[in-house]
């Protein structure tokens, strides 16, 4: 393993936040700290729009730290760096070590330098020139290519001097907790974990609601959703998962409502329960994994009917995506393998043979009337919710 003395983190959009910047930076630092807790003791501080992550104990797994930082929203680049003395000899010695370590077939390099400490005798272009020459002298069989180098050697002269040859792409987005809270309707499928991920990426904290239809859906289906929430929480931070029994309401709908309206009515009632929980938990909006036309309950007409059941805004980040595109993200965030496990969901049992693909809102509202005092039934389901805190 190549030695890593500390990790420098670069953030993008936050740097533009003007007066709110300290707020964003504070959240980011906290999220980083709680993410690293499991790995060991680190000092996490910021200076000049860069976060410094330094180990406070010997022998910490720095590669594991780098890996887990790729899952923190708000970070654009992760640079595992070597620290050295603030003179060109020491910088060159470290740079040569770094290149030799990572070099296999690579034949070209370039130097990028940043001088934050204006007292350092060389400016950035001079550092590049000087260090480039020293590397050419120190390593055989290597040449400079400023356009398409195999290796980019980065030097940053700050309070101390840092050298690095790896710049790892971070998760981007904004620190979770800087943009309020939303409630994701989390099924066991592929789409909803991706939808939650995409909203959390913009700094939004997640509350999650899952409906289960025991005994028609099994405990393993419930476990599956808990596993999905665990995987999501690596990126999204703490998630409170509300598991709500839906069987009674579902059976009532099946018994009383026209068969071809079942799914849309069921989805409307899911939304209403989720909204009640959302309001109670101080969350401002709902999120679903719906995508236009994916199934009968996601045609434009069906979406209009579902939307109309609630007054909170409904965010559907997958709305214009093809399944393939959603799958790609779910593989990237590690939810795919769990999502494709074959346990039934309460939406997939009792599927009508001929669902109405163009339901009209007035007809649906009329059809729902037979359910009587539905508010009481919704509250009853909520009263039986099970709440898990997923970290
Ligand atoms: P997939 O389409 O991959 O099966 P999905 O999560 O999109 O997964 P759908 O049946 O298409 O599942 O449901 C559409 C949306 O409704 C979901 O994205 C989710 O937000 C919500 N939803 C469906 N079933 C449930 C459930 N049991 N609990 C909570 N939300 C659900
Ligand atoms: Mg879907």
Short mmCIF file of C-alpha atoms and ligand atoms in Angstrom, two decimals:
data_model
loop_
_atom_site.label_atom_id
_atom_site.label_comp_id
_atom_site.label_asym_id
_atom_site.label_seq_id
_atom_site.Cartn_x
_atom_site.Cartn_y
_atom_site.Cartn_z
CA UNK A 1 0.00 0.00 0.00
CA UNK A 2 1.22 3.45 -0.83
CA UNK A 3 1.69 5.62 2.23
CA UNK A 4 -1.02 8.22 2.84
CA UNK A 5 -0.17 10.91 5.42
CA UNK A 6 -3.46 12.72 5.17
CA UNK A 7 -6.43 13.20 2.88
CA UNK A 8 -7.34 16.51 1.28
CA UNK A 9 -10.97 16.95 0.24
CA UNK A 10 -12.11 19.51 -2.30
CA UNK A 11 -15.64 20.76 -2.43
CA UNK A 12 -17.30 22.46 -5.36
CA UNK A 13 -20.68 24.09 -5.12
CA UNK A 14 -20.44 24.82 -1.40
CA UNK A 15 -17.57 27.18 -2.10
CA UNK A 16 -20.09 29.40 -3.92
CA UNK A 17 -22.56 29.67 -1.07
CA UNK A 18 -21.57 33.17 0.10
CA UNK A 19 -22.88 34.02 3.54
CA UNK A 20 -24.28 30.51 4.08
CA UNK A 21 -20.92 28.92 3.42
CA UNK A 22 -20.04 28.31 7.12
CA UNK A 23 -23.33 26.46 7.53
CA UNK A 24 -22.60 24.17 4.61
CA UNK A 25 -19.01 23.63 5.69
CA UNK A 26 -20.09 22.85 9.25
CA UNK A 27 -22.51 20.17 8.07
CA UNK A 28 -19.93 18.72 5.73
CA UNK A 29 -17.33 18.45 8.51
CA UNK A 30 -19.86 16.76 10.80
CA UNK A 31 -20.93 14.30 8.11
CA UNK A 32 -17.29 13.46 7.40
CA UNK A 33 -16.54 12.95 11.10
CA UNK A 34 -19.45 10.61 11.67
CA UNK A 35 -18.54 8.70 8.51
CA UNK A 36 -14.96 8.13 9.72
CA UNK A 37 -15.87 7.17 13.30
CA UNK A 38 -15.89 3.47 12.46
CA UNK A 39 -12.39 3.56 10.98
CA UNK A 40 -10.59 5.33 13.82
CA UNK A 41 -9.69 8.72 15.29
CA UNK A 42 -9.13 11.50 12.77
CA UNK A 43 -8.76 15.25 12.96
CA UNK A 44 -11.10 16.86 10.44
CA UNK A 45 -10.65 20.58 9.82
CA UNK A 46 -10.95 23.04 6.98
CA UNK A 47 -8.73 25.76 5.60
CA UNK A 48 -8.98 27.67 2.32
CA UNK A 49 -11.94 25.70 0.93
CA UNK A 50 -10.18 22.40 1.54
CA UNK A 51 -10.90 19.82 4.24
CA UNK A 52 -7.91 18.18 5.93
CA UNK A 53 -8.45 14.66 7.22
CA UNK A 54 -5.52 13.60 9.38
CA UNK A 55 -5.16 10.36 11.33
CA UNK A 56 -4.73 10.75 15.09
CA UNK A 57 -3.62 7.16 15.65
CA UNK A 58 -0.96 4.94 14.15
CA UNK A 59 -1.89 2.24 11.67
CA UNK A 60 -5.33 3.48 10.59
CA UNK A 61 -6.64 2.02 7.33
CA UNK A 62 -6.32 5.13 5.17
CA UNK A 63 -7.53 3.37 2.03
CA UNK A 64 -10.73 2.46 3.86
CA UNK A 65 -11.06 6.11 4.87
CA UNK A 66 -10.66 7.20 1.24
CA UNK A 67 -13.24 4.63 0.16
CA UNK A 68 -15.82 5.72 2.69
CA UNK A 69 -15.29 9.40 1.84
CA UNK A 70 -16.36 8.65 -1.75
CA UNK A 71 -19.82 8.18 -0.25
CA UNK A 72 -20.10 11.58 1.43
CA UNK A 73 -22.17 14.12 -0.49
CA UNK A 74 -20.59 17.55 -0.89
CA UNK A 75 -17.10 16.29 -1.73
CA UNK A 76 -15.93 16.73 -5.31
CA UNK A 77 -12.40 15.33 -5.13
CA UNK A 78 -10.52 13.14 -2.68
CA UNK A 79 -6.74 13.44 -2.70
CA UNK A 80 -4.69 11.00 -0.62
CA UNK A 81 -1.50 12.99 -0.06
CA UNK A 82 2.07 12.69 1.19
CA UNK A 83 3.32 15.42 3.45
CA UNK A 84 6.88 16.74 3.03
CA UNK A 85 9.19 19.57 4.00
CA UNK A 86 8.64 22.89 2.34
CA UNK A 87 11.65 22.85 0.03
CA UNK A 88 12.08 21.61 -3.52
CA UNK A 89 14.45 18.75 -2.60
CA UNK A 90 11.97 17.22 -0.22
CA UNK A 91 9.06 17.82 -2.64
CA UNK A 92 10.97 16.19 -5.50
CA UNK A 93 12.02 13.20 -3.39
CA UNK A 94 8.39 12.58 -2.39
CA UNK A 95 7.10 13.11 -5.94
CA UNK A 96 9.59 10.59 -7.31
CA UNK A 97 8.56 8.05 -4.67
CA UNK A 98 4.90 8.55 -5.58
CA UNK A 99 5.55 8.14 -9.30
CA UNK A 100 7.74 5.07 -8.80
CA UNK A 101 5.11 3.54 -6.59
CA UNK A 102 2.25 3.87 -9.05
CA UNK A 103 4.23 3.48 -12.24
CA UNK A 104 3.86 0.29 -14.26
CA UNK A 105 3.59 1.08 -17.94
CA UNK A 106 3.12 4.83 -17.55
CA UNK A 107 5.67 6.80 -19.51
CA UNK A 108 4.59 10.45 -19.30
CA UNK A 109 3.80 12.95 -16.57
CA UNK A 110 3.03 16.54 -15.89
CA UNK A 111 3.21 18.67 -12.75
CA UNK A 112 0.39 20.83 -11.44
CA UNK A 113 1.28 23.18 -8.64
CA UNK A 114 -0.68 25.43 -6.33
CA UNK A 115 1.05 27.90 -4.05
CA UNK A 116 -1.23 29.01 -1.21
CA UNK A 117 1.74 30.18 0.86
CA UNK A 118 2.88 33.26 -1.02
CA UNK A 119 6.11 33.35 1.02
CA UNK A 120 7.37 30.22 -0.72
CA UNK A 121 10.19 31.46 -3.01
CA UNK A 122 8.88 29.87 -6.23
CA UNK A 123 5.50 30.69 -7.74
CA UNK A 124 3.29 27.96 -9.24
CA UNK A 125 4.72 27.94 -12.81
CA UNK A 126 8.23 27.97 -11.35
CA UNK A 127 7.43 25.01 -9.09
CA UNK A 128 6.16 23.10 -12.16
CA UNK A 129 9.29 23.87 -14.17
CA UNK A 130 11.72 23.09 -11.39
CA UNK A 131 9.99 19.92 -10.18
CA UNK A 132 9.51 18.70 -13.78
CA UNK A 133 13.26 18.95 -14.31
CA UNK A 134 14.06 17.19 -11.03
CA UNK A 135 11.70 14.32 -11.90
CA UNK A 136 13.26 13.92 -15.37
CA UNK A 137 16.64 13.71 -13.68
CA UNK A 138 15.50 11.33 -10.97
CA UNK A 139 13.55 8.81 -13.07
CA UNK A 140 14.78 7.08 -16.21
CA UNK A 141 12.55 6.48 -19.19
CA UNK A 142 9.92 9.11 -18.44
CA UNK A 143 8.96 12.25 -20.34
CA UNK A 144 6.70 15.25 -20.00
CA UNK A 145 3.32 15.42 -21.72
CA UNK A 146 1.30 18.42 -20.62
CA UNK A 147 -1.76 17.51 -22.72
CA UNK A 148 -2.39 13.83 -22.03
CA UNK A 149 -0.06 12.74 -19.24
CA UNK A 150 -0.24 9.21 -17.81
CA UNK A 151 0.49 10.61 -14.37
CA UNK A 152 -0.31 14.04 -12.98
CA UNK A 153 1.85 15.04 -10.03
CA UNK A 154 0.07 17.58 -7.88
CA UNK A 155 1.95 19.82 -5.48
CA UNK A 156 0.24 22.10 -3.01
CA UNK A 157 2.34 24.44 -0.93
CA UNK A 158 0.28 25.51 2.03
CA UNK A 159 1.21 25.67 5.75
CA UNK A 160 2.97 22.45 4.80
CA UNK A 161 3.86 20.95 1.42
CA UNK A 162 1.70 18.18 -0.05
CA UNK A 163 2.29 15.87 -2.99
CA UNK A 164 -0.21 13.53 -4.61
CA UNK A 165 -0.69 11.56 -7.80
CA UNK A 166 -4.19 10.25 -7.20
CA UNK A 167 -7.31 12.43 -7.39
CA UNK A 168 -10.42 10.36 -6.75
CA UNK A 169 -13.85 11.56 -7.81
CA UNK A 170 -16.15 12.24 -4.86
CA UNK A 171 -19.93 11.77 -4.73
CA UNK A 172 -20.58 15.46 -5.50
CA UNK A 173 -23.84 17.10 -4.48
CA UNK A 174 -24.37 18.95 -1.20
CA UNK A 175 -23.88 17.86 2.42
CA UNK A 176 -26.90 15.94 3.73
CA UNK A 177 -28.78 18.16 6.17
CA UNK A 178 -28.29 21.44 4.33
CA UNK A 179 -31.53 21.26 2.35
CA UNK A 180 -34.26 20.15 4.70
CA UNK A 181 -35.98 16.80 4.83
CA UNK A 182 -38.15 14.70 2.46
CA UNK A 183 -39.97 11.41 2.83
CA UNK A 184 -39.16 8.60 0.42
CA UNK A 185 -41.76 5.91 -0.27
CA UNK A 186 -39.36 3.01 -0.22
CA UNK A 187 -40.40 -0.25 -1.89
CA UNK A 188 -38.16 -3.25 -2.34
CA UNK A 189 -37.66 -2.44 -6.02
CA UNK A 190 -34.86 -0.88 -8.00
CA UNK A 191 -36.27 2.59 -8.52
CA UNK A 192 -37.13 4.00 -5.12
CA UNK A 193 -33.66 3.58 -3.53
CA UNK A 194 -32.23 5.40 -6.55
CA UNK A 195 -34.83 8.16 -6.21
CA UNK A 196 -33.95 8.60 -2.53
CA UNK A 197 -30.25 8.67 -3.34
CA UNK A 198 -30.75 11.39 -5.96
CA UNK A 199 -32.68 13.69 -3.65
CA UNK A 200 -30.31 13.08 -0.71
CA UNK A 201 -27.45 14.02 -3.01
CA UNK A 202 -28.83 17.54 -3.08
CA UNK A 203 -28.37 17.82 0.67
CA UNK A 204 -31.78 16.52 1.71
CA UNK A 205 -32.19 14.35 4.79
CA UNK A 206 -34.43 11.29 4.28
CA UNK A 207 -37.31 9.90 6.23
CA UNK A 208 -38.51 6.60 4.71
CA UNK A 209 -41.89 4.87 4.65
CA UNK A 210 -42.38 1.25 3.65
CA UNK A 211 -45.72 -0.52 3.39
CA UNK A 212 -45.95 -4.20 4.01
CA UNK A 213 -48.87 -6.57 3.69
CA UNK A 214 -48.22 -9.27 6.23
CA UNK A 215 -48.96 -12.20 5.83
CA UNK A 216 -49.18 -11.73 2.04
CA UNK A 217 -45.68 -10.28 2.08
CA UNK A 218 -43.05 -12.11 4.09
CA UNK A 219 -40.63 -11.04 6.81
CA UNK A 220 -37.89 -11.50 4.27
CA UNK A 221 -39.47 -8.79 2.11
CA UNK A 222 -39.28 -6.52 5.14
CA UNK A 223 -35.65 -7.48 5.80
CA UNK A 224 -34.91 -6.65 2.19
CA UNK A 225 -36.15 -3.09 2.63
CA UNK A 226 -34.13 -2.71 5.83
CA UNK A 227 -31.04 -3.87 3.92
CA UNK A 228 -31.77 -1.37 1.17
CA UNK A 229 -32.11 1.44 3.70
CA UNK A 230 -28.79 0.38 5.27
CA UNK A 231 -27.06 0.54 1.92
CA UNK A 232 -28.65 3.93 1.16
CA UNK A 233 -27.58 5.30 4.52
CA UNK A 234 -23.93 4.97 3.53
CA UNK A 235 -24.59 7.96 1.30
CA UNK A 236 -27.72 9.46 2.83
CA UNK A 237 -26.73 9.37 6.50
CA UNK A 238 -29.18 8.42 9.20
CA UNK A 239 -32.58 7.31 7.87
CA UNK A 240 -35.65 6.78 10.03
CA UNK A 241 -37.58 3.95 8.42
CA UNK A 242 -41.31 3.71 9.15
CA UNK A 243 -42.73 0.30 8.38
CA UNK A 244 -46.49 0.56 8.08
CA UNK A 245 -48.92 -2.38 7.91
CA UNK A 246 -51.07 -1.99 4.81
CA UNK A 247 -52.93 -5.30 4.67
CA UNK A 248 -56.21 -4.15 6.16
CA UNK A 249 -56.54 -1.14 3.87
CA UNK A 250 -55.51 -3.18 0.89
CA UNK A 251 -58.06 -5.93 1.57
CA UNK A 252 -60.74 -3.29 2.04
CA UNK A 253 -59.92 -1.75 -1.35
CA UNK A 254 -59.92 -5.17 -3.01
CA UNK A 255 -63.24 -6.05 -1.51
CA UNK A 256 -65.05 -2.81 -2.31
CA UNK A 257 -63.47 -1.00 -5.27
CA UNK A 258 -63.64 -1.82 -9.00
CA UNK A 259 -60.78 -4.14 -9.87
CA UNK A 260 -59.26 -2.04 -12.64
CA UNK A 261 -58.84 0.91 -10.24
CA UNK A 262 -57.17 -1.07 -7.44
CA UNK A 263 -53.58 -0.05 -8.01
CA UNK A 264 -54.22 3.67 -8.40
CA UNK A 265 -56.44 3.78 -5.32
CA UNK A 266 -53.88 1.79 -3.39
CA UNK A 267 -51.13 4.19 -4.47
CA UNK A 268 -53.25 7.21 -3.48
CA UNK A 269 -53.75 5.83 0.00
CA UNK A 270 -50.05 5.02 0.33
CA UNK A 271 -49.31 8.64 -0.55
CA UNK A 272 -51.79 9.91 2.03
CA UNK A 273 -50.26 7.80 4.81
CA UNK A 274 -46.76 8.83 3.78
CA UNK A 275 -47.82 12.48 3.80
CA UNK A 276 -49.27 12.20 7.31
CA UNK A 277 -45.98 10.73 8.54
CA UNK A 278 -44.03 13.31 6.56
CA UNK A 279 -45.92 16.23 8.11
CA UNK A 280 -45.57 14.76 11.60
CA UNK A 281 -41.81 14.32 11.15
CA UNK A 282 -41.26 17.85 9.84
CA UNK A 283 -40.47 16.74 6.33
CA UNK A 284 -41.53 19.00 3.47
CA UNK A 285 -42.08 16.73 0.49
CA UNK A 286 -42.59 13.16 -0.72
CA UNK A 287 -40.30 11.20 -3.04
CA UNK A 288 -41.18 8.20 -5.22
CA UNK A 289 -39.29 6.11 -7.75
CA UNK A 290 -41.92 6.52 -10.45
CA UNK A 291 -41.00 6.93 -14.10
CA UNK A 292 -43.49 7.96 -16.80
CA UNK A 293 -45.12 4.99 -18.48
CA UNK A 294 -43.14 2.30 -16.64
CA UNK A 295 -46.32 0.49 -15.56
CA UNK A 296 -50.07 1.17 -15.69
CA UNK A 297 -49.96 3.07 -12.40
CA UNK A 298 -47.30 5.39 -13.81
CA UNK A 299 -48.99 6.67 -16.95
CA UNK A 300 -49.46 10.42 -17.07
CA UNK A 301 -53.15 10.01 -16.11
CA UNK A 302 -52.32 7.71 -13.18
CA UNK A 303 -49.63 10.08 -11.92
CA UNK A 304 -52.13 12.94 -11.99
CA UNK A 305 -54.47 10.86 -9.80
CA UNK A 306 -51.70 9.90 -7.38
CA UNK A 307 -50.43 13.46 -7.12
CA UNK A 308 -53.86 14.75 -6.37
CA UNK A 309 -54.16 12.62 -3.23
CA UNK A 310 -51.69 14.79 -1.32
CA UNK A 311 -50.81 18.44 -0.95
CA UNK A 312 -47.10 18.13 -0.25
CA UNK A 313 -44.95 18.32 -3.39
CA UNK A 314 -44.01 14.92 -4.81
CA UNK A 315 -40.45 14.61 -6.15
CA UNK A 316 -39.88 11.91 -8.75
CA UNK A 317 -36.24 12.13 -9.77
CA UNK A 318 -36.49 9.01 -11.99
CA UNK A 319 -39.46 10.42 -13.90
CA UNK A 320 -37.66 10.88 -17.22
CA UNK A 321 -35.23 8.01 -16.93
CA UNK A 322 -35.24 4.65 -18.71
CA UNK A 323 -35.00 1.54 -16.57
CA UNK A 324 -31.48 0.96 -17.86
CA UNK A 325 -30.35 4.33 -16.59
CA UNK A 326 -31.90 3.71 -13.19
CA UNK A 327 -30.24 0.28 -13.01
CA UNK A 328 -26.87 1.87 -13.72
CA UNK A 329 -27.20 4.16 -10.71
CA UNK A 330 -28.50 1.38 -8.47
CA UNK A 331 -25.42 -0.69 -9.33
CA UNK A 332 -23.18 2.25 -8.57
CA UNK A 333 -24.71 2.89 -5.16
CA UNK A 334 -24.83 -0.80 -4.28
CA UNK A 335 -28.59 -1.33 -3.97
CA UNK A 336 -29.09 -3.33 -7.17
CA UNK A 337 -28.16 -6.77 -5.85
CA UNK A 338 -30.61 -6.44 -2.97
CA UNK A 339 -33.35 -4.88 -5.11
CA UNK A 340 -33.44 -7.84 -7.49
CA UNK A 341 -33.96 -10.41 -4.73
CA UNK A 342 -37.29 -12.01 -5.58
CA UNK A 343 -39.39 -11.20 -2.53
CA UNK A 344 -42.90 -9.97 -3.18
CA UNK A 345 -43.95 -6.36 -2.57
CA UNK A 346 -47.42 -5.27 -1.55
CA UNK A 347 -47.78 -3.57 -4.95
CA UNK A 348 -47.07 -6.81 -6.76
CA UNK A 349 -49.61 -8.96 -4.96
CA UNK A 350 -53.22 -8.46 -5.99
CA UNK A 351 -52.34 -6.91 -9.34
CA UNK A 352 -55.51 -6.35 -11.36
CA UNK A 353 -55.68 -8.24 -14.67
CA UNK A 354 -56.72 -5.16 -16.63
CA UNK A 355 -55.60 -2.06 -14.76
CA UNK A 356 -57.01 1.18 -16.12
CA UNK A 357 -54.16 2.96 -17.87
CA UNK A 358 -55.98 6.27 -18.30
CA UNK A 359 -57.90 6.72 -15.05
CA UNK A 360 -59.81 9.96 -14.63
CA UNK A 361 -59.51 11.68 -11.27
CA UNK A 362 -63.28 12.20 -10.90
CA UNK A 363 -63.93 8.47 -11.46
CA UNK A 364 -61.28 7.50 -8.93
CA UNK A 365 -62.62 9.88 -6.29
CA UNK A 366 -66.09 8.47 -6.89
CA UNK A 367 -64.81 4.87 -6.67
CA UNK A 368 -63.04 5.63 -3.38
CA UNK A 369 -66.27 6.77 -1.72
CA UNK A 370 -67.28 3.20 -0.96
CA UNK A 371 -64.36 3.01 1.48
CA UNK A 372 -66.23 5.26 3.95
CA UNK A 373 -64.22 6.92 6.70
CA UNK A 374 -60.83 6.30 5.19
CA UNK A 375 -59.05 8.84 7.45
CA UNK A 376 -59.61 6.61 10.46
CA UNK A 377 -58.21 3.61 8.61
CA UNK A 378 -55.10 5.57 7.61
CA UNK A 379 -54.53 6.72 11.19
CA UNK A 380 -55.03 3.19 12.44
CA UNK A 381 -52.32 1.92 10.09
CA UNK A 382 -49.97 4.68 11.22
CA UNK A 383 -50.65 3.85 14.88
CA UNK A 384 -49.22 0.39 14.18
CA UNK A 385 -46.06 1.58 12.45
CA UNK A 386 -42.70 0.19 13.43
CA UNK A 387 -39.88 2.74 13.40
CA UNK A 388 -36.26 1.77 12.84
CA UNK A 389 -33.30 4.11 12.86
CA UNK A 390 -30.89 3.05 10.13
CA UNK A 391 -27.31 4.30 10.20
P1 LIG B 1 -39.52 -1.45 -9.39
O1 LIG B 1 -40.26 -0.63 -10.38
O2 LIG B 1 -38.09 -1.61 -9.67
O3 LIG B 1 -40.19 -2.70 -8.98
P2 LIG B 1 -40.35 0.53 -7.67
O4 LIG B 1 -39.71 0.89 -6.41
O5 LIG B 1 -40.44 1.57 -8.71
O6 LIG B 1 -39.51 -0.65 -8.06
P3 LIG B 1 -43.21 0.28 -8.23
O7 LIG B 1 -44.11 -0.84 -7.98
O8 LIG B 1 -42.91 0.69 -9.61
O9 LIG B 1 -41.84 -0.06 -7.46
O10 LIG B 1 -43.82 1.50 -7.38
C1 LIG B 1 -43.69 2.87 -7.71
C2 LIG B 1 -43.30 3.69 -6.50
O11 LIG B 1 -44.25 3.56 -5.44
C3 LIG B 1 -42.00 3.21 -5.91
O12 LIG B 1 -40.91 3.79 -6.55
C4 LIG B 1 -42.12 3.64 -4.47
O13 LIG B 1 -41.76 4.99 -4.31
C5 LIG B 1 -43.61 3.48 -4.20
N1 LIG B 1 -43.89 2.17 -3.58
C6 LIG B 1 -44.28 1.03 -4.20
N2 LIG B 1 -44.44 0.02 -3.33
C7 LIG B 1 -44.15 0.52 -2.10
C8 LIG B 1 -44.12 -0.02 -0.77
N3 LIG B 1 -44.42 -1.28 -0.53
N4 LIG B 1 -43.78 0.79 0.23
C9 LIG B 1 -43.46 2.09 0.01
N5 LIG B 1 -43.47 2.65 -1.21
C10 LIG B 1 -43.81 1.89 -2.26
MG1 LIG B 2 -40.85 1.30 -10.65
#
